[in-house]
Amino acid sequence: MPSDRASKEESRTVVECHSVVKSFGSVHVLRSVDLEVRESEVLCILGPSGAGKSTLLRCINHLEGIDGGWIKVTDQIIGYELRGNKLHELSERAVRRQRGLCGMVFQHFNLFPHFTALQNVMLGPVEILKQPRGEVEARSRLLLDRVGLASKVSVYPSQLSGGQQQRVAIARALAMNPRVLLFDEPTSALDPEVVGEVLRVMLELAEEGRTMIVVTHEVGFAREAADRVAFMFDGRITEIGPARAVLEKPSEARTAEFLSHVLV
Amino acid sequence: MRSHDGTGAQKGRSGSTSLIAGGAPPYEPASAGGRASTYEIVRRKHPWRFAAAIVVLLLLALLLYGAANAHQLHWSVTGHYLFNRAVLVGVLRTLEITAAAMMLGLALGVIFGIMRSSHNPVLRGVAWLYVWAFRGTPIILQLFLWFNLALIFPRIDIPGIAHGTTVNIITPFLAALLGFGINEGAYMSEIIRGGLLSVPPGQTEAALSLGASHAWTTRRIVLPQAFRVILPAIGNDTLQMLKLTSLAAFISFNELFGTTESIYYANSEVIELLLVAGAWYLVASSVLSVVQYYVERKFGRGFQRGRQQALVERVVLRAMARLRTRAV
């Protein structure tokens, strides 16, 4: 599948990280991360916990600020504005507008429990983007249908299984028409028997050419859906390359060791 | 047991006991291995529960007997004053001051609760000071302070709101409202802070990642979920306030308690009138409890899995079902 995709080399860059540094107090979570993700590309980020994978995603949509370097989504520097040779923090309003570029799917779904599945999907477009309700509702129903939940439209999250909740969360992210989808360990909190239904939806999104960055432990998914795979260790991207090549013949010893543990 | 033929044993297993003749026990295991498909379950008896119930009921009966035979107690007086006009006005005033104080308390509580959760250390500090001062001093002291405000500020001049002599502005009602409302606000801000903390941070992150503002996130995502935790506490505080307002009698605000008090000063039927007040407080707090149940249910949307029905609701539903079957 990944090889079927139209010539990647010509497509434009959607996400670009340049020497991104981030620390929490004295803990250096990201130590100079460089990354480029092109349009319709699927990048999977693998690595041990604490390597900074989730933090990187959270920096990309500015849920966390950064301490050095810069991150661009499309042509916008996220969270900051270049004036002279300094990056000034943007106003809350400007940050909000930029967040629309990224759709985020969380490990613990974070659906709003006091709204139904449909309301969860509609809330953003209607109340934040101020799009007309009728139009949004039709589109949201279609999205829920696409993730296989047409029958669960008026059900509250607590009545859905983990896999169903995560699929609603994906529909919620899609409803905002983001340029890139960020998945933060989307299947780690799921029961084993429902992991497949979520991965299937993600695979479909990959096939239709969505730009996706997926932090995951699912090596099988990475092999099948990813164009490229990146390994993170200790706040750095230590290896990055075509999925098959990296997963089957890693050039770094640490990558090989990590894979041998995961694949057992 | 082996003497049963095949079919008999089969019937025994399926539970039709009447077909087994003689004194054979109905659920005798069909084989030496003891594998019948059904056994009768015999519940354990609880003789001590029964005994305890009897003792408690006896004590209760004694109490009621004593009350009924207390000839000093004039039940007729209690009955007479129960619907006395002055008493009813007192009930109304009690409800008024309770509602007004709770509303002021809620407004102050939301403001100071959010201030205490703020990133701004000055806002946090001021909110802390407020809670510290008003939670750390007796409510009766605060009531007297507001009531005697004229002693230090003889005139009040707040442009657009009030100006004149303090004695005219600070009526007993206003003093009670300020005293109870501001005091309640201090408690309420802690309740609201706790409620805000109870909402997982992932909820805020999900909203922010959709491009929502902090104000929208607080209003649409965090507060509605916090209210589920906050409401039972508000309910408790309201019930408490209902009874606490009796203290307003000491700053000459004639609510229920103050009214009955002034009646028994005149006619000396002290206990009788205290019982009148007690009955009305009970009625009001019972009504409030029912209201609380329905309000909590409304805010619980999305949270109930196989919702527990309250006693009231169970009784009503069962009665309705019975009526329906009778109609058929």
Coordinates of C-alpha atoms in Angstrom, one line a residue:
Chain A
M1 CA 0.0 0.0 0.0
P2 CA 2.5 2.6 1.0
S3 CA 4.3 2.1 -2.3
D4 CA 1.1 2.7 -4.2
R5 CA 1.0 6.3 -3.0
A6 CA 1.7 9.0 -5.4
S7 CA 5.3 10.2 -5.7
K8 CA 6.1 11.5 -2.2
E9 CA 9.1 13.5 -3.2
E10 CA 7.1 16.2 -4.9
S11 CA 4.4 16.6 -2.3
R12 CA 4.8 19.5 0.1
T13 CA 6.0 19.4 3.7
V14 CA 3.1 19.5 6.2
V15 CA 5.0 19.2 9.5
E16 CA 8.5 20.3 10.1
C17 CA 10.4 20.2 13.4
H18 CA 13.8 21.9 13.6
S19 CA 16.1 21.3 16.6
V20 CA 13.1 21.1 19.0
V21 CA 14.1 21.2 22.6
K22 CA 11.8 20.7 25.6
S23 CA 12.4 20.1 29.2
F24 CA 10.3 19.8 32.3
G25 CA 12.4 21.4 35.0
S26 CA 15.7 19.6 34.9
V27 CA 14.4 16.6 32.8
H28 CA 15.3 17.0 29.2
V29 CA 12.4 15.4 27.3
L30 CA 13.3 16.5 23.8
R31 CA 16.9 17.0 22.9
S32 CA 17.0 18.5 19.5
V33 CA 14.4 16.7 17.4
D34 CA 14.4 17.2 13.6
L35 CA 11.6 15.8 11.6
E36 CA 9.8 16.4 8.3
V37 CA 6.5 14.9 7.4
R38 CA 5.1 15.4 3.9
E39 CA 1.6 15.5 2.6
S40 CA -0.3 12.2 2.7
E41 CA 2.6 10.6 4.5
V42 CA 2.1 8.2 7.4
L43 CA 4.8 8.4 10.0
C44 CA 4.9 6.0 12.9
I45 CA 7.0 6.9 15.9
L46 CA 8.2 3.9 18.0
G47 CA 10.4 3.8 21.1
P48 CA 10.4 3.0 24.8
S49 CA 8.2 4.9 27.2
G50 CA 9.8 8.1 28.4
A51 CA 11.5 8.7 25.1
G52 CA 9.6 11.9 24.4
K53 CA 7.2 10.5 21.7
S54 CA 4.0 11.9 23.3
T55 CA 5.6 15.1 24.2
L56 CA 6.7 15.7 20.6
L57 CA 3.1 15.2 19.5
R58 CA 1.8 17.6 22.2
C59 CA 4.4 20.2 21.1
I60 CA 3.2 19.9 17.5
N61 CA -0.3 21.2 18.4
H62 CA 1.1 23.4 21.2
L63 CA -0.5 21.7 24.1
E64 CA 3.1 22.2 25.4
G65 CA 5.3 25.1 24.6
I66 CA 8.9 24.4 23.5
D67 CA 12.2 25.7 24.9
G68 CA 14.2 25.8 21.7
G69 CA 14.0 25.2 17.9
W70 CA 10.8 25.6 16.1
I71 CA 7.9 23.6 14.7
K72 CA 6.0 24.4 11.5
V73 CA 2.7 23.0 10.4
T74 CA 2.1 24.0 6.8
D75 CA 3.8 27.4 6.6
Q76 CA 3.0 28.5 10.2
I77 CA 5.4 28.4 13.1
I78 CA 3.3 26.8 15.9
G79 CA 2.8 28.8 19.0
Y80 CA 5.3 31.6 18.2
E81 CA 5.8 34.4 15.8
L82 CA 9.2 35.4 14.4
R83 CA 10.0 39.1 14.9
G84 CA 13.5 40.1 14.3
N85 CA 15.4 37.1 15.3
K86 CA 13.3 36.2 18.3
L87 CA 10.3 33.9 18.6
H88 CA 7.5 35.7 20.5
E89 CA 4.8 33.6 22.1
L90 CA 1.5 34.0 20.2
S91 CA -1.8 35.2 21.8
E92 CA -4.3 32.5 22.9
R93 CA -6.5 33.5 20.0
A94 CA -3.8 32.9 17.4
V95 CA -2.8 29.6 19.0
R96 CA -6.4 28.5 18.9
R97 CA -6.5 29.1 15.2
Q98 CA -3.4 27.1 14.6
R99 CA -4.7 24.2 16.6
G100 CA -7.2 23.7 13.8
L101 CA -4.4 22.5 11.6
C102 CA -3.9 19.4 13.7
G103 CA -6.4 16.8 14.8
M104 CA -5.4 15.0 18.0
V105 CA -6.5 11.5 19.0
F106 CA -5.6 10.6 22.6
Q107 CA -4.6 7.4 24.4
H108 CA -7.6 7.7 26.7
F109 CA -10.0 9.0 24.1
N110 CA -11.0 12.0 26.2
L111 CA -14.5 12.1 24.8
F112 CA -16.8 14.5 26.6
P113 CA -18.9 12.3 28.8
H114 CA -21.8 14.6 29.1
F115 CA -22.4 14.7 25.3
T116 CA -23.6 12.0 23.0
A117 CA -21.4 10.5 20.3
L118 CA -22.9 12.8 17.7
Q119 CA -22.6 15.9 19.9
N120 CA -19.0 15.1 20.6
V121 CA -18.3 15.1 16.9
M122 CA -20.4 18.3 16.2
L123 CA -19.3 20.4 19.1
G124 CA -16.1 21.6 17.6
P125 CA -17.4 22.6 14.1
V126 CA -20.6 24.2 15.5
E127 CA -19.4 26.0 18.6
I128 CA -15.8 26.7 17.8
L129 CA -15.6 27.0 14.0
K130 CA -19.2 28.5 14.0
Q131 CA -20.2 26.4 11.0
P132 CA -24.0 26.0 10.3
R133 CA -25.5 23.2 12.5
G134 CA -27.5 21.4 9.8
E135 CA -24.5 21.0 7.5
V136 CA -22.2 19.9 10.4
E137 CA -24.8 17.4 11.6
A138 CA -25.0 15.7 8.2
R139 CA -21.3 15.6 7.9
S140 CA -20.9 14.3 11.4
R141 CA -23.4 11.5 10.8
L142 CA -21.4 10.6 7.7
L143 CA -18.2 10.5 9.7
L144 CA -19.7 8.3 12.4
D145 CA -21.0 6.0 9.7
R146 CA -17.5 5.8 8.2
V147 CA -16.0 4.7 11.5
G148 CA -18.8 2.1 11.8
L149 CA -20.8 3.8 14.5
A150 CA -23.9 4.9 12.6
S151 CA -26.1 3.1 15.1
K152 CA -24.4 4.7 18.1
V153 CA -25.1 8.3 17.2
S154 CA -27.2 9.3 20.2
V155 CA -25.3 7.1 22.8
Y156 CA -23.2 8.6 25.6
P157 CA -19.5 7.6 25.7
S158 CA -20.0 5.6 29.0
Q159 CA -22.2 3.2 27.1
L160 CA -19.6 2.6 24.4
S161 CA -16.7 0.1 24.5
G162 CA -13.1 1.5 24.4
G163 CA -12.8 0.7 20.7
Q164 CA -16.0 2.5 19.9
Q165 CA -15.0 5.5 22.0
Q166 CA -11.7 5.8 20.2
R167 CA -13.5 5.6 16.8
V168 CA -15.8 8.4 17.9
A169 CA -12.7 10.4 19.0
I170 CA -11.2 9.8 15.5
A171 CA -14.5 11.1 13.9
R172 CA -14.3 14.1 16.3
A173 CA -10.8 14.9 15.1
L174 CA -11.8 14.5 11.4
A175 CA -14.8 16.8 11.8
M176 CA -12.4 19.7 12.2
N177 CA -10.9 19.0 8.8
P178 CA -7.3 19.0 10.0
R179 CA -4.2 19.0 7.8
V180 CA -2.5 16.4 9.9
L181 CA -3.8 13.8 12.3
L182 CA -1.8 13.2 15.5
F183 CA -2.4 9.8 17.2
D184 CA -1.0 9.5 20.7
E185 CA -0.8 5.7 21.4
P186 CA -4.4 5.3 20.2
T187 CA -4.7 1.6 21.1
S188 CA -2.6 1.4 24.3
A189 CA -5.6 1.8 26.6
L190 CA -7.8 -0.7 24.7
D191 CA -8.8 -4.3 25.4
P192 CA -6.9 -6.6 23.0
E193 CA -10.0 -7.7 21.1
V194 CA -11.0 -4.2 20.1
V195 CA -7.5 -3.0 19.0
G196 CA -8.2 -4.3 15.5
E197 CA -11.3 -2.2 14.8
V198 CA -9.4 1.0 15.7
L199 CA -6.4 0.1 13.6
R200 CA -8.7 -0.8 10.7
V201 CA -10.2 2.7 10.7
M202 CA -6.7 4.2 10.9
L203 CA -5.5 2.1 8.0
E204 CA -8.4 3.3 5.9
L205 CA -7.5 6.9 6.7
A206 CA -3.9 6.2 5.7
E207 CA -5.0 4.7 2.4
E208 CA -7.1 7.7 1.5
G209 CA -4.1 9.8 1.8
R210 CA -4.4 11.5 5.2
T211 CA -1.2 12.9 6.7
M212 CA -0.7 11.1 9.9
I213 CA 1.8 11.0 12.8
V214 CA 1.2 7.9 14.9
V215 CA 2.9 7.2 18.2
T216 CA 2.3 3.5 18.7
H217 CA 3.6 0.2 20.0
E218 CA 1.8 -1.7 17.3
V219 CA 4.7 -2.8 15.1
G220 CA 2.3 -4.7 12.8
F221 CA 0.4 -1.5 12.1
A222 CA 3.6 0.4 11.5
R223 CA 4.7 -2.2 9.0
E224 CA 1.4 -2.2 7.2
A225 CA 0.3 1.4 7.2
A226 CA 3.4 3.6 7.7
D227 CA 5.5 5.1 4.9
R228 CA 8.3 5.8 7.3
V229 CA 9.1 4.7 10.8
A230 CA 11.0 6.8 13.3
F231 CA 12.6 5.5 16.5
M232 CA 12.9 7.8 19.5
F233 CA 15.3 7.1 22.4
D234 CA 16.0 9.5 25.2
G235 CA 14.6 12.6 23.6
R236 CA 16.1 12.1 20.2
I237 CA 15.1 10.5 16.9
T238 CA 17.8 7.9 16.6
E239 CA 16.7 6.2 13.4
I240 CA 14.2 7.1 10.7
G241 CA 13.5 5.6 7.3
P242 CA 11.1 3.5 5.1
A243 CA 9.0 1.3 7.3
R244 CA 10.0 -2.0 5.9
A245 CA 13.7 -1.2 5.9
V246 CA 13.8 0.1 9.5
L247 CA 11.6 -2.7 10.9
E248 CA 13.4 -5.5 9.2
K249 CA 17.0 -4.3 8.9
P250 CA 17.5 -1.6 11.6
S251 CA 20.9 0.0 11.3
E252 CA 21.1 1.0 15.0
A253 CA 21.7 -1.6 17.7
R254 CA 19.2 0.1 20.0
T255 CA 16.5 -0.2 17.4
A256 CA 17.2 -3.8 16.9
E257 CA 17.1 -4.5 20.6
F258 CA 13.9 -2.6 21.1
L259 CA 12.2 -4.5 18.2
S260 CA 13.4 -7.8 19.6
H261 CA 11.6 -7.0 22.8
V262 CA 8.4 -5.8 21.1
L263 CA 8.1 -8.6 18.6
V264 CA 8.5 -11.4 21.1
Chain B
M1 CA -31.4 -43.9 44.7
R2 CA -30.3 -46.2 42.1
S3 CA -33.7 -47.8 42.3
H4 CA -35.2 -44.9 40.3
D5 CA -35.6 -45.8 36.7
G6 CA -34.1 -43.6 34.1
T7 CA -37.1 -41.5 33.4
G8 CA -37.9 -40.9 37.0
A9 CA -34.4 -39.6 37.7
Q10 CA -34.7 -37.4 34.6
K11 CA -37.9 -35.9 35.9
G12 CA -36.4 -35.4 39.3
R13 CA -33.6 -33.5 37.7
S14 CA -35.9 -31.2 35.7
G15 CA -37.5 -30.2 38.9
S16 CA -41.1 -31.7 38.7
T17 CA -41.1 -33.1 42.2
S18 CA -44.7 -34.2 42.4
L19 CA -44.1 -37.1 40.1
I20 CA -41.7 -38.8 42.4
A21 CA -43.6 -41.1 44.7
G22 CA -43.0 -42.0 48.3
G23 CA -40.9 -40.2 50.8
A24 CA -38.0 -39.8 48.4
P25 CA -36.5 -36.3 48.8
P26 CA -37.4 -34.2 45.8
Y27 CA -33.9 -33.1 44.9
E28 CA -32.0 -36.2 45.8
P29 CA -28.8 -36.3 43.8
A30 CA -29.3 -38.6 40.9
S31 CA -26.0 -40.4 41.2
A32 CA -23.4 -41.2 43.9
G33 CA -21.4 -38.3 42.4
G34 CA -24.1 -35.9 43.6
R35 CA -24.9 -34.2 40.2
A36 CA -28.5 -33.1 40.1
S37 CA -29.2 -30.1 37.9
T38 CA -31.1 -28.2 40.5
Y39 CA -31.0 -28.0 44.3
E40 CA -33.2 -25.9 46.5
I41 CA -31.4 -23.0 48.0
V42 CA -32.2 -22.5 51.7
R43 CA -31.7 -19.0 52.9
R44 CA -30.1 -18.5 56.4
K45 CA -32.4 -17.3 59.1
H46 CA -31.4 -14.1 60.9
P47 CA -33.1 -14.3 64.4
W48 CA -31.0 -11.5 65.9
R49 CA -32.1 -9.0 63.2
F50 CA -35.6 -9.8 64.2
A51 CA -34.8 -9.3 67.9
A52 CA -33.0 -6.0 67.3
A53 CA -36.0 -4.7 65.3
I54 CA -38.4 -5.6 68.1
V55 CA -36.3 -3.8 70.7
V56 CA -36.0 -0.7 68.6
L57 CA -39.7 -0.6 67.9
L58 CA -40.5 -1.0 71.6
L59 CA -38.3 1.9 72.5
L60 CA -39.9 4.0 69.8
A61 CA -43.4 3.1 71.0
L62 CA -42.4 4.1 74.6
L63 CA -41.1 7.5 73.2
L64 CA -44.4 8.1 71.3
Y65 CA -46.4 7.0 74.3
G66 CA -44.5 9.4 76.5
A67 CA -45.0 12.3 74.1
A68 CA -48.7 11.6 73.7
N69 CA -49.2 11.6 77.5
A70 CA -47.2 14.7 78.2
H71 CA -50.1 16.6 79.6
Q72 CA -48.0 19.8 79.9
L73 CA -47.7 19.8 76.1
H74 CA -50.6 21.4 74.4
W75 CA -50.8 19.7 71.0
S76 CA -53.8 21.8 70.2
V77 CA -51.7 25.0 70.4
T78 CA -49.1 23.5 68.1
G79 CA -51.9 22.6 65.7
H80 CA -53.4 26.0 66.0
Y81 CA -50.2 27.9 65.2
L82 CA -49.0 25.6 62.4
F83 CA -51.0 27.6 59.8
N84 CA -50.9 30.9 61.6
R85 CA -50.5 33.7 59.3
A86 CA -47.4 35.2 61.0
V87 CA -45.8 31.7 61.0
L88 CA -46.5 31.2 57.3
V89 CA -44.9 34.6 56.6
G90 CA -41.9 33.4 58.6
V91 CA -41.7 30.3 56.5
L92 CA -41.7 32.4 53.4
R93 CA -39.0 34.7 54.7
T94 CA -36.8 31.7 55.7
L95 CA -37.1 30.3 52.2
E96 CA -36.4 33.8 50.7
I97 CA -33.2 34.4 52.7
T98 CA -32.0 30.8 52.1
A99 CA -32.5 31.1 48.4
A100 CA -30.9 34.6 48.2
A101 CA -27.9 33.7 50.4
M102 CA -27.3 30.5 48.4
M103 CA -27.4 32.4 45.1
L104 CA -24.9 35.0 46.4
G105 CA -22.8 32.2 47.9
L106 CA -22.8 30.3 44.6
A107 CA -21.8 33.4 42.6
L108 CA -19.0 34.3 45.0
G109 CA -18.0 30.6 45.1
V110 CA -17.7 30.3 41.4
I111 CA -15.6 33.5 41.2
F112 CA -13.3 32.7 44.1
G113 CA -13.2 29.0 43.3
I114 CA -11.9 29.8 39.8
M115 CA -9.5 32.4 41.3
R116 CA -8.1 29.8 43.6
S117 CA -7.4 27.5 40.6
S118 CA -5.8 30.4 38.6
H119 CA -2.2 30.6 37.5
N120 CA -2.0 34.2 38.8
P121 CA -0.5 34.1 42.3
V122 CA -2.2 37.4 43.3
L123 CA -5.7 36.1 42.4
R124 CA -4.9 32.9 44.2
G125 CA -3.7 34.7 47.3
V126 CA -6.7 37.0 47.5
A127 CA -9.1 34.1 47.1
W128 CA -7.2 32.3 49.9
L129 CA -7.5 35.3 52.1
Y130 CA -11.2 35.4 51.6
V131 CA -11.7 31.8 52.5
W132 CA -9.4 32.1 55.4
A133 CA -11.2 35.1 56.9
F134 CA -14.8 34.0 56.4
R135 CA -14.4 30.3 57.1
G136 CA -12.3 31.0 60.2
T137 CA -14.8 33.2 62.1
P138 CA -18.3 32.3 63.5
I139 CA -21.2 33.1 61.3
I140 CA -23.0 34.8 64.2
L141 CA -20.1 37.2 64.5
Q142 CA -20.2 38.0 60.8
L143 CA -24.0 38.7 61.0
F144 CA -23.4 41.1 63.9
L145 CA -20.6 42.8 62.0
W146 CA -22.8 43.5 58.9
F147 CA -25.7 44.5 61.1
N148 CA -23.6 47.0 63.0
L149 CA -21.8 48.4 59.9
A150 CA -23.2 51.8 60.7
L151 CA -21.0 52.1 63.7
I152 CA -17.9 52.5 61.5
F153 CA -19.4 53.6 58.2
P154 CA -22.2 56.0 59.0
R155 CA -22.8 56.7 55.3
I156 CA -22.6 54.5 52.3
D157 CA -21.8 56.0 48.9
I158 CA -21.5 53.5 46.1
P159 CA -22.1 55.4 42.8
G160 CA -25.1 53.9 40.9
I161 CA -25.9 51.3 43.6
A162 CA -26.6 52.9 47.0
H163 CA -26.0 56.1 48.9
G164 CA -27.5 57.2 52.1
T165 CA -27.2 56.5 55.8
T166 CA -26.0 53.0 56.5
V167 CA -28.8 52.4 59.1
N168 CA -31.3 52.9 56.3
I169 CA -29.5 50.8 53.7
I170 CA -28.4 47.8 55.8
T171 CA -31.8 46.4 56.7
P172 CA -31.9 43.2 58.8
F173 CA -32.6 41.3 55.5
L174 CA -29.5 42.8 53.8
A175 CA -27.3 42.2 56.8
A176 CA -28.5 38.6 56.9
L177 CA -28.0 38.2 53.1
L178 CA -24.5 39.6 53.3
G179 CA -23.6 37.6 56.4
F180 CA -24.9 34.2 55.1
G181 CA -24.1 34.8 51.4
I182 CA -20.5 35.9 51.9
N183 CA -19.9 33.1 54.5
E184 CA -21.4 30.5 52.2
G185 CA -19.2 31.8 49.3
A186 CA -16.1 30.9 51.2
Y187 CA -17.3 27.3 51.7
M188 CA -18.7 27.2 48.1
S189 CA -15.4 28.3 46.6
E190 CA -13.7 25.3 48.1
I191 CA -16.5 23.0 46.9
I192 CA -16.1 24.4 43.4
R193 CA -12.4 24.2 43.4
G194 CA -12.7 20.5 44.4
G195 CA -15.2 20.0 41.6
L196 CA -12.9 21.6 39.0
L197 CA -10.1 19.3 40.2
S198 CA -12.3 16.3 39.8
V199 CA -12.5 16.7 36.0
P200 CA -9.6 14.9 34.4
P201 CA -7.1 17.2 32.6
G202 CA -7.5 15.2 29.4
Q203 CA -11.0 16.9 29.1
T204 CA -9.4 20.3 28.9
E205 CA -6.7 19.1 26.5
A206 CA -9.2 17.5 24.2
A207 CA -11.2 20.8 24.1
L208 CA -8.1 22.9 23.6
S209 CA -6.9 20.6 20.8
L210 CA -10.2 21.3 19.0
G211 CA -9.2 25.0 19.1
A212 CA -11.4 26.0 22.0
S213 CA -10.7 29.0 24.2
H214 CA -10.1 28.6 27.9
A215 CA -13.4 30.3 28.7
W216 CA -15.4 28.0 26.4
T217 CA -13.6 25.0 27.8
T218 CA -14.5 26.0 31.4
R219 CA -18.1 26.8 30.5
R220 CA -19.0 23.9 28.2
I221 CA -16.7 21.1 29.2
V222 CA -15.2 21.5 32.7
L223 CA -18.0 23.2 34.7
P224 CA -20.8 20.8 33.6
Q225 CA -18.7 17.8 34.6
A226 CA -17.6 19.5 37.8
F227 CA -21.2 20.2 38.7
R228 CA -21.9 16.5 39.0
V229 CA -19.5 16.5 41.9
I230 CA -20.4 19.9 43.2
L231 CA -24.2 19.4 43.3
P232 CA -24.5 17.0 46.2
A233 CA -22.3 19.4 48.2
I234 CA -24.5 22.4 47.2
G235 CA -27.5 20.4 48.2
N236 CA -26.0 19.8 51.6
D237 CA -25.1 23.4 52.0
T238 CA -28.6 24.5 51.1
L239 CA -30.2 22.2 53.7
Q240 CA -27.7 23.5 56.2
M241 CA -28.4 27.1 55.2
L242 CA -32.1 26.6 55.6
K243 CA -31.6 25.8 59.3
L244 CA -28.7 28.2 59.8
T245 CA -30.9 31.2 58.8
S246 CA -32.6 30.8 62.2
L247 CA -29.6 32.8 63.5
A248 CA -30.9 35.8 61.6
A249 CA -33.5 36.1 64.5
F250 CA -30.6 37.6 66.5
I251 CA -30.3 40.5 64.1
S252 CA -34.0 41.1 64.2
F253 CA -34.8 39.5 60.9
N254 CA -38.1 37.8 61.5
E255 CA -37.9 34.5 59.7
L256 CA -39.5 31.3 60.9
F257 CA -37.6 30.8 64.1
G258 CA -37.7 34.5 65.1
T259 CA -41.4 34.6 64.5
T260 CA -42.2 31.6 66.6
E261 CA -39.9 33.0 69.2
S262 CA -41.7 36.3 69.4
I263 CA -45.0 34.4 69.7
Y264 CA -43.9 32.3 72.6
Y265 CA -42.4 35.3 74.4
A266 CA -46.0 36.5 74.4
N267 CA -48.0 33.3 75.2
S268 CA -45.3 31.2 77.0
E269 CA -46.2 28.1 75.0
V270 CA -42.5 27.6 74.3
I271 CA -42.2 23.9 73.3
E272 CA -45.4 24.0 71.3
L273 CA -44.2 26.8 69.1
L274 CA -40.7 25.3 68.8
L275 CA -42.5 22.2 67.4
V276 CA -44.3 24.4 64.9
A277 CA -41.0 25.7 63.7
G278 CA -39.5 22.2 63.7
A279 CA -42.3 20.9 61.6
W280 CA -41.9 23.6 59.0
Y281 CA -38.1 23.1 58.8
L282 CA -38.7 19.4 58.3
V283 CA -41.2 20.0 55.5
A284 CA -38.9 22.5 53.8
S285 CA -35.8 20.2 54.0
S286 CA -37.8 17.2 52.7
V287 CA -39.0 19.2 49.7
L288 CA -35.4 20.4 49.1
S289 CA -34.1 16.8 49.2
V290 CA -36.5 15.8 46.5
V291 CA -35.6 18.8 44.4
Q292 CA -31.9 17.9 44.9
Y293 CA -32.5 14.4 43.6
Y294 CA -34.0 15.6 40.3
V295 CA -31.4 18.3 39.8
E296 CA -28.6 15.8 40.4
R297 CA -30.2 13.4 37.9
K298 CA -30.3 16.1 35.2
F299 CA -26.6 16.9 35.6
G300 CA -25.8 13.2 35.7
R301 CA -26.5 12.8 32.0
G302 CA -24.0 10.6 30.4
F303 CA -22.7 9.2 33.6
Q304 CA -25.4 6.7 34.7
R305 CA -24.8 3.1 33.7
G306 CA -27.8 1.1 34.6
R307 CA -29.0 4.0 36.7
Q308 CA -29.9 3.4 40.3
Q309 CA -33.5 4.5 41.0
A310 CA -34.2 6.5 44.1
L311 CA -36.7 5.3 46.6
V312 CA -39.3 8.0 45.6
E313 CA -38.9 7.1 41.9
R314 CA -39.2 3.3 42.6
V315 CA -42.4 3.8 44.6
V316 CA -43.9 6.0 41.9
L317 CA -43.0 3.8 39.0
R318 CA -44.2 0.7 40.8
A319 CA -47.6 2.3 41.6
M320 CA -48.0 3.4 38.0
A321 CA -47.2 0.0 36.7
R322 CA -49.8 -1.5 39.1
L323 CA -52.4 1.0 38.0
R324 CA -51.7 0.2 34.4
T325 CA -52.1 -3.6 34.9
R326 CA -55.3 -3.0 36.8
A327 CA -56.7 -0.8 34.0
V328 CA -56.0 -3.7 31.5

